[in-house]
XYZ file of C-alpha atoms in Angstrom:
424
model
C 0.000 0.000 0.000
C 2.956 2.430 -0.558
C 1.576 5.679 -1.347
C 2.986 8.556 -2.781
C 0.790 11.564 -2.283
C 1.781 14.169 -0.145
C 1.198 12.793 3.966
C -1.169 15.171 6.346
C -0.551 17.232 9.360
C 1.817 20.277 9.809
C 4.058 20.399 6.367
C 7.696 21.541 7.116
C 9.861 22.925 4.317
C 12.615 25.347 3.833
C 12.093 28.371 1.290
C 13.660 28.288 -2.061
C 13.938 30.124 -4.909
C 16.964 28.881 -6.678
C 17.731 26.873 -9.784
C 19.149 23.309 -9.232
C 22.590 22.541 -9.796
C 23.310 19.336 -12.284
C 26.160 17.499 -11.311
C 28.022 15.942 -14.694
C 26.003 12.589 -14.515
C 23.095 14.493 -14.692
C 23.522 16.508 -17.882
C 22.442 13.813 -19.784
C 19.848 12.482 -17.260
C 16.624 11.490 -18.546
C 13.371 13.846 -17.835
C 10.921 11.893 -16.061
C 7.937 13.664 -16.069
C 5.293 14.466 -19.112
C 2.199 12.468 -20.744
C 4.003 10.371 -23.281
C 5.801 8.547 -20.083
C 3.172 8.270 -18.177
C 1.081 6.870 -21.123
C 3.544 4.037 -21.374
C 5.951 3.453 -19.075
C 7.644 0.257 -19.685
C 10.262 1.215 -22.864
C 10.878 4.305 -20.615
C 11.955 1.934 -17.989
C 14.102 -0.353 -20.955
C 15.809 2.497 -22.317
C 17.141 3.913 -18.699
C 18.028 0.399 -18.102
C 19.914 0.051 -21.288
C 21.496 3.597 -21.032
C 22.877 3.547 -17.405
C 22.212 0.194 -15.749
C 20.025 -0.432 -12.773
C 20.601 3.476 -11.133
C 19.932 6.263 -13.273
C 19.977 9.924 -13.319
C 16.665 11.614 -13.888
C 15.472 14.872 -13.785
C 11.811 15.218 -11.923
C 9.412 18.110 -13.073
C 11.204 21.290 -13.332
C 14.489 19.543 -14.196
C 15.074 18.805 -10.564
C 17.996 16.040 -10.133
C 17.435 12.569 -8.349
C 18.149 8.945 -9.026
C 16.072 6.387 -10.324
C 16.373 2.800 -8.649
C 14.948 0.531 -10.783
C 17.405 -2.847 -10.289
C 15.654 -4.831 -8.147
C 18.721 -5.859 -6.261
C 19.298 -2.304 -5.873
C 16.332 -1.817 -4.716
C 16.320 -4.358 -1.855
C 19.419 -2.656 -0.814
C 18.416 0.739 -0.843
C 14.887 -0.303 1.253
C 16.770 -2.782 3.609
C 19.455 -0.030 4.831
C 18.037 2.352 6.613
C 20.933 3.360 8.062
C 22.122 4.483 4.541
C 19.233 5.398 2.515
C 16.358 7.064 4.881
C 12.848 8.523 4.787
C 13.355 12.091 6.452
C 13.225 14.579 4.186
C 15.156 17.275 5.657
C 18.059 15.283 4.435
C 17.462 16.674 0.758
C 20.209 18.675 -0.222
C 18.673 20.743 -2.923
C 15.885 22.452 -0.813
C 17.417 25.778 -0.863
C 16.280 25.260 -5.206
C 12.925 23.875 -4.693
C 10.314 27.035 -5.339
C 7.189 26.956 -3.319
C 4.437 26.034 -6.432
C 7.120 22.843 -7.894
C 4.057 20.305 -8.474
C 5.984 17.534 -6.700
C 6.310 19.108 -3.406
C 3.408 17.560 -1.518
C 5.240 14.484 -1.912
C 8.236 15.264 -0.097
C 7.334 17.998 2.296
C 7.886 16.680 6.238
C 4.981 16.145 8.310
C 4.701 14.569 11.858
C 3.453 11.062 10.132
C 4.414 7.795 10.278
C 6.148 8.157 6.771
C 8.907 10.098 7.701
C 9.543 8.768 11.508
C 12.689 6.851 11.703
C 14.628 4.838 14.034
C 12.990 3.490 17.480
C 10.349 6.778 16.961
C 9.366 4.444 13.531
C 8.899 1.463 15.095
C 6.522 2.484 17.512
C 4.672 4.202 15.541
C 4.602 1.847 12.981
C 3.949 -1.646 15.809
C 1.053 0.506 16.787
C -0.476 0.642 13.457
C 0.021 -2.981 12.155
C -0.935 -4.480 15.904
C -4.382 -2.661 15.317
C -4.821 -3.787 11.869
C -3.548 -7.212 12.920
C -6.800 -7.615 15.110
C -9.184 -7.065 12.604
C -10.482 -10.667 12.043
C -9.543 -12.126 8.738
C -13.085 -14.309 8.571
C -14.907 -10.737 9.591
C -12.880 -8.776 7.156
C -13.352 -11.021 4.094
C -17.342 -10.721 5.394
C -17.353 -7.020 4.860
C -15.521 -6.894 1.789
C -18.241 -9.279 0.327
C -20.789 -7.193 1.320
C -19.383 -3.781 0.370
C -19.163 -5.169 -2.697
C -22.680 -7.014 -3.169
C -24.064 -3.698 -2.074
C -22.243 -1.862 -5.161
C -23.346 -4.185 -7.437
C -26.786 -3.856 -6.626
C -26.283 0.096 -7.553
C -25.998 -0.773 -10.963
C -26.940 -4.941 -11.188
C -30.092 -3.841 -13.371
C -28.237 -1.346 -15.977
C -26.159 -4.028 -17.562
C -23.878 -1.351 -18.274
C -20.893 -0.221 -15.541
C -17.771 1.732 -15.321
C -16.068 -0.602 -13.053
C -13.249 1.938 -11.714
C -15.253 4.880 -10.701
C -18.804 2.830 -9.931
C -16.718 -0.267 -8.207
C -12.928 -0.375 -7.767
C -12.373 2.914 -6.215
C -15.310 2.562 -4.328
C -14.463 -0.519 -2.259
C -11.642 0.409 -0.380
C -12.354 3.753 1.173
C -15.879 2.001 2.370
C -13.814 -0.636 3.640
C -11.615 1.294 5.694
C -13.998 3.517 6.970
C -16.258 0.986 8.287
C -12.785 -0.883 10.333
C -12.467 2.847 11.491
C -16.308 2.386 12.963
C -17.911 5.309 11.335
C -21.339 5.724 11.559
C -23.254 3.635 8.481
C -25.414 6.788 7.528
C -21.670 9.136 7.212
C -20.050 6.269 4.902
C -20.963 7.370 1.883
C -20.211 10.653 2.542
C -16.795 9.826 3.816
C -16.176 7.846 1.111
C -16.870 10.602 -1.374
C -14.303 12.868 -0.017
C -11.985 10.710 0.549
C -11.808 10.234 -3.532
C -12.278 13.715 -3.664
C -9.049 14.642 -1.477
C -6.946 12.558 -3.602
C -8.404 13.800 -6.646
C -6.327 17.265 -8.768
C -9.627 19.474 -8.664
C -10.338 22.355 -6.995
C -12.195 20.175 -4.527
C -9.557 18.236 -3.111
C -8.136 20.801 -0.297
C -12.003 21.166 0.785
C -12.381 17.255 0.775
C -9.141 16.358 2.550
C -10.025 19.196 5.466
C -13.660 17.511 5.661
C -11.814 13.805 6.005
C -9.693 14.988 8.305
C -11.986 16.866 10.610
C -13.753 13.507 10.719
C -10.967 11.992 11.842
C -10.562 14.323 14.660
C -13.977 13.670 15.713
C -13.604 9.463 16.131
C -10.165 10.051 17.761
C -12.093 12.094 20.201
C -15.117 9.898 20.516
C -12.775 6.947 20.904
C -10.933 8.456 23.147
C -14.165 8.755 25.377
C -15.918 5.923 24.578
C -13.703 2.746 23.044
C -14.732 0.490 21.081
C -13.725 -2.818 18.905
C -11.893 -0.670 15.947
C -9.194 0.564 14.608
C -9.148 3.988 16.029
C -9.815 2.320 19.690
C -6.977 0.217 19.027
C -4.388 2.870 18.600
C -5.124 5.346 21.573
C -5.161 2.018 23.436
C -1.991 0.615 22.127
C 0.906 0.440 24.834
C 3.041 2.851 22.409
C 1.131 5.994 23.782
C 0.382 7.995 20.578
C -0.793 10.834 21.160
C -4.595 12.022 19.390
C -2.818 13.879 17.178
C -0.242 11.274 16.115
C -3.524 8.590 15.451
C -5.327 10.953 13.727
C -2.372 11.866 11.149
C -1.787 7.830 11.320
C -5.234 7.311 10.704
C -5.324 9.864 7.439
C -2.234 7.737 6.296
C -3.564 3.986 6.544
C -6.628 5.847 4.590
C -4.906 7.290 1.813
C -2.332 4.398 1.484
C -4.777 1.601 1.026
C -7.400 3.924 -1.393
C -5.826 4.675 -4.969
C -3.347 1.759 -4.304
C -6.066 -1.051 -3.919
C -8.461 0.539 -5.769
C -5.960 0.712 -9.145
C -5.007 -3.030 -7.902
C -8.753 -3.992 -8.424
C -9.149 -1.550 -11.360
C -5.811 -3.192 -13.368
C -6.495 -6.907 -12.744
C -10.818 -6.083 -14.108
C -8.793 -4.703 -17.233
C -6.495 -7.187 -17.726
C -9.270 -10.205 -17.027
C -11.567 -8.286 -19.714
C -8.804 -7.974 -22.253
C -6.868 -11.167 -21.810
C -9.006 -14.304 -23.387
C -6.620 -16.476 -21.267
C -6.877 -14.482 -18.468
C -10.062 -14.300 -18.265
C -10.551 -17.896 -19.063
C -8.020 -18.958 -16.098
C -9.617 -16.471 -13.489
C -13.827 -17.895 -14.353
C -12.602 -21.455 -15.297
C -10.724 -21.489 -12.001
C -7.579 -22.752 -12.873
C -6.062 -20.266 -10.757
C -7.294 -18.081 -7.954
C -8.051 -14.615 -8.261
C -4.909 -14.313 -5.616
C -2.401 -15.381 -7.931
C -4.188 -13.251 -11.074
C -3.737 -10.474 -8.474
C -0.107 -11.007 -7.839
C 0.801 -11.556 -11.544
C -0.573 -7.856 -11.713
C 1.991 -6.777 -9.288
C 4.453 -8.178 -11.287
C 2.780 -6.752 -14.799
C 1.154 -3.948 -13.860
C 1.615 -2.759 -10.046
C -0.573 0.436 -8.795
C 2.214 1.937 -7.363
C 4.752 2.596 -10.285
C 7.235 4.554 -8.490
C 8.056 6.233 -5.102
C 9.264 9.226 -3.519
C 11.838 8.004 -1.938
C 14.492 7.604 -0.044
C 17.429 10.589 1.181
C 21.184 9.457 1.259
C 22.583 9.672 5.095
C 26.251 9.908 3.593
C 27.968 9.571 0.640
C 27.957 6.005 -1.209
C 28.382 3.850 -4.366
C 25.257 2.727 -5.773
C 24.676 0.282 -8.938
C 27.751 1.937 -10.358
C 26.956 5.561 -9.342
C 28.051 8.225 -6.383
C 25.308 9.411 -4.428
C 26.009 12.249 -2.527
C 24.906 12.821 0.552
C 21.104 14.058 0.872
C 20.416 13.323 -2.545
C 17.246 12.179 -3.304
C 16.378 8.298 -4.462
C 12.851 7.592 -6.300
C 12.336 3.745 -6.018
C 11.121 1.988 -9.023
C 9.026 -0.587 -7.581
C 7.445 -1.586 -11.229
C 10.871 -0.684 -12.987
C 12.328 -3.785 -10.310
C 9.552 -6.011 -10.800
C 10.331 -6.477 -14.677
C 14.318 -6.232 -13.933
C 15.828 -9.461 -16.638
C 18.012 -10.298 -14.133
C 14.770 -11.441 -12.515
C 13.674 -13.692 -15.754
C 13.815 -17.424 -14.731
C 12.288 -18.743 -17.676
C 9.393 -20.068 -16.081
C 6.038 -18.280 -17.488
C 4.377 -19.171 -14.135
C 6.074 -17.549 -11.980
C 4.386 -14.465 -11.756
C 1.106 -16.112 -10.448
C 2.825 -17.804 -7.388
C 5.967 -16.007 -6.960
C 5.581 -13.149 -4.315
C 8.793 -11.487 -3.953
C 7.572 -8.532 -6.299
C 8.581 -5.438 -4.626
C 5.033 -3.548 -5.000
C 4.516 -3.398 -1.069
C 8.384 -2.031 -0.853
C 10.514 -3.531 1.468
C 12.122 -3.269 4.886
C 10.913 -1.323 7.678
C 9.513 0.956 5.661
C 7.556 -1.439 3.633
C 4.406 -1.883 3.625
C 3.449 -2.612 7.719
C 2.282 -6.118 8.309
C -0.830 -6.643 7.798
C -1.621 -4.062 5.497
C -0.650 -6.071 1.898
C -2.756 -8.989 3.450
C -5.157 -6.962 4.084
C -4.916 -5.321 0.664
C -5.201 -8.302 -0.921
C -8.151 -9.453 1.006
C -9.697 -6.566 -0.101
C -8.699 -6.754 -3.803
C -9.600 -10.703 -4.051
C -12.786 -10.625 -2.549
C -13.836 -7.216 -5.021
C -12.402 -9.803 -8.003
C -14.738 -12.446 -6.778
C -17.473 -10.983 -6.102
C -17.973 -9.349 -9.336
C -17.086 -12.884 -11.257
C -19.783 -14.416 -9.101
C -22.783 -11.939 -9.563
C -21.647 -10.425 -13.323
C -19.877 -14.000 -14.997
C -20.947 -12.565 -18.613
C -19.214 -9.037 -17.621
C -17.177 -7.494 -20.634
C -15.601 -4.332 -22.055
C -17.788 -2.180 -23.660
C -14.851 -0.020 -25.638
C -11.988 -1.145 -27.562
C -8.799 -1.736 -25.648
C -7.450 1.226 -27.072
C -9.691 3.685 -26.195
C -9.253 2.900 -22.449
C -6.980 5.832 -20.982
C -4.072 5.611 -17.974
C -4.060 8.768 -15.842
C -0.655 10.905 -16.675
C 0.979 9.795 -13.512
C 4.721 8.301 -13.349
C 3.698 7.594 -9.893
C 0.182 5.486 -9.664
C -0.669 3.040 -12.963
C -4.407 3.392 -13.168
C -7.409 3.988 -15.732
C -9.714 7.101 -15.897
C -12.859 4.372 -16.371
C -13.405 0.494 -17.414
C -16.617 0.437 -19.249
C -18.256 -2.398 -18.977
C -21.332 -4.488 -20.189
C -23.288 -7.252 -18.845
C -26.548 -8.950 -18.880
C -29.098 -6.811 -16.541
C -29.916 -8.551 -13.185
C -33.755 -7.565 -11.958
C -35.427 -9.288 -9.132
C-alpha cells in the first residue's frame, strides 16, 4: 500500500527560490515527467536500463535532479538499509532550489506522520499501526468486503452497463476502511466521497481532505471517550502511547495508502481479465485463484509505479553511481519487478511467486498486515464481481481505455463495462 501523495498534518519545508545545480552525470539524465511517459511506461523503464544500468539519473518536473532505482537488487538494498538510505526529508540537499508552487512538493514535504519517523520513533509508531490492523479478524474482514461489494453491485446490477473503476474499484476500499475505522453507516458514503475527492487534482480536493480529516478528529475524540472494537480504539489504546494527534495523522495515512493503491489493484487486474481471453478464461474457469491473477498484476502492472523516496545519510556507491549525501532516491518498484536479471524462464512464476517489490521492502515497507489486508480486499472485489456479473465485458476497444498521466500510480480514468441486466 505504498503511497505517494503528499502525507497530512503540519508540512515543514525550507524556502527556495533557486535553480538546481546538475552534477556531470546528470547533464544527460533522462526527464521523467510528461504524458508520453506516463502513457507508457515500460520502454521508458528499458531504455534507462539500457542507457545507465540499474541506477539512473533523472530529472523530476522542473528539471530537478534525483536517481532512479529501478534494479531490483538495488532496490532491496536501498529499502533494507536504513541506516544508509532514509525517509526524512530534511536530508534533501537541494531544498534551498525547490520554489514553493514545484508540483511535486506535496510528496516530499515533512509532516509529523508515520512516513517520515525513523529509528525506534518508527517502530513504535509503525507496531502501533500494524498491531491494530492485525486484530481485525480475517473471517470478519473477508465478510465485509463481500458485502461492500454485493451492495455496489446492486447500484448498478439492473443497468447491464458499468464503469467498473469509478462505480466499483475505487469505491471498495475507502468504504472498507472507513467501516474498520467504525464510522457511523449513515456518514459512509459521505466519507467515502471525499476521501476520492481529497486525492483527486480538482479544486475540490483541499475542501475534501479538510472535511476527512476533521472527521478523523472527531472518532479520535469519541474513541478516546468511549472505546470500542476498531481501529481507532486500538491505537489510543496501544501500549506505544500515541498521542490524538499522532492517530489521527496515522489514521489519514492507513486511509490514503490503502485507497488509490487497492483501488488501481482492483481496477488493473478487471482490465487485464476483460482484455486477456486467457486471463479471463483462467480467473472464471478457475484454474487459478483470483490471488495469484492479483499477484501476476503486481508483477505486470503494479498500482504503485514509483516512489518518492528515499534521502542518502552519507555519501555512497550505488549500482555503479556516487550518491552524494542528501540526494534524493525515487524507487522503481514496477521498474524492479520487470528487472531481466529477474527472468527465470518459467512463465508461471508471476502467479505464485511473491517477492515482487510492489509493497516495498524493509521497515519501511508496507506494515504487516496491510498487503494482506490489501489483498483481502482486492480478491474478494475480483470475486465478487465474477460471481454476480460471470458474462461481464468491455464495452470499448482496448485502445480507447486511458491511464491517468501519472509516473507515480498506474491506473485507468474508467473500465466500461457491459453485462446482462440482473432484476429481481
Amino acid at each position: 500500500m505504498n503511497n505517494t501523495a503528499g502525507t497530512p498534518g503540519t508540512a515543514v519545508r525550507p524556502p527556495g527560490r533557486g535553480t538546481a545545480p546538475l552534477s556531470p552525470e546528470h547533464e544527460n539524465a533522462m526527464r521523467f515527467y510528461g504524458p508520453e511517459i506516463a502513457r507508457d511506461p515500460v520502454p521508458l523503464y528499458e531504455e534507462m536500463r539500457r542507457r545507465f544500468g540499474p541506477v539512473a539519473p533523472i530529472l523530476l518536473d522542473g528539471d530537478i535532479p534525483a536517481w532512479f532505482v529501478l534494479g531490483y537488487r538495488e532496490l532491496h538494498h536501498v529499502t533494507g538499509r536504513p541506516e544508509w538510505f532514509a525517509r526524512d526529508c530534511r536530508r534533501w540537499n537541494l531544498w534551498d532550489h525547490v520554489h514553493d508552487s514545484w508540483p511535486l512538493l506535496p510528496y516530499v514535504m515533512w509532516t509529523p506522520s508515520v512516513m517520515f519517523t525513523e529509528g525506534a520513533e518508527h517502530q513504535r509508531r509503525a507496531g502501533a499501526i500494524s498491531d491494530a490492523l492485525d486484530a481485525t479478524d480475517r473471517a470478519d474482514l473477508h465478510a465485509l468486503c463481500r458485502r461492500v461489494s454485493d451492495r455496489l453491485i446492486d447500484r448498478f446490477a439492473g443497468d447491464g452497463e458499468v464503469d467498473l473503476v469509478s462505480q466499483y474499484a475505487h469505491q471498495i476500499p475507502a468504504a472498507v476502511v472507513a467501516r474498520m475505522y467504525g464510522l457511523p453507516e449513515p456518514e459512509v458514503p459521505g466519507m467515502v466521497r471525499d476521501i476520492l475527492l481529497s486525492l483527486d487534482v480538482t479544486a475540490d480536493a483541499a475542501r475534501a481532505h479538510q472535511r476527512v480529516q476533521e472527521r478523523m478528529r472527531r472518532i479520535v475524540g469519541e474513541r478516546r471517550a468511549h472505546p470500542r472494537d476498531d481501529v481507532p480504539s486500538r491505537l489510543l489504546l496501544h501500549p506505544a502511547g500515541l498521542t490524538d494527534e499522532e492517530v489521527v495523522i496515522d489514521l489519514l495515512v492507513i486511509m490514503s495508502a490503502a485507497q488509490a493503491p487497492t483501488g488501481n489493484w482492483i481496477g488493473n487486474t478487471l482490465r487485464l481479465m476483460l482484455l486477456d481471453d486467457d486471463f479471463s478464461l483462467t480467473l472464471q474457469g478457475g484454474r487459478s485463484s483470483a490471488g495469484e491473477a492479483l499477484n501476476e498484476v503486481l508483477w505486470k502492472n503494479t498500482p504503485t509505479q514509483n516512489f518518492i523516496g528515499r534521502w542518502a545519510v552519507q555519501t555512497c556507491e550505488l549500482g555503479g553511481r556516487r550518491i552524494n549525501r542528501g540526494d534524493l532516491l525515487v524507487l522503481g518498484l514496477a521498474a524492479a519487478n520487470c528487472d531481466p536479471r529477474l527472468n527465470t524462464g518459467d512463465l508461471g512464476i508471476h502467479g505464485t511467486n511473491r517477492a515482487q517489490m510492489s509493497f516495498g521492502h524493509g521497515e519501511h515497507g508496507c506494515p504487516f498486515p496491510a498487503p494482506e489486508a490489501a489483498e483481502v480486499i482486492a480478491r474478494t472485489a475480483v470475486e465478487t464481481l465474477l460471481d454476480r456479473l460471470p458474462d461481464v465485458r468491455m464495452a470499448v476497444r482496448p485502445e480507447q481505455l486511458r491511464w491517468r498521466p501519472s509516473v507515480w500510480m498506474r491506473g485507468l480514468f474508467e473500465l466500461p463495462a457491459r453485462f446482462s441486466p440482473i432484476t429481481g
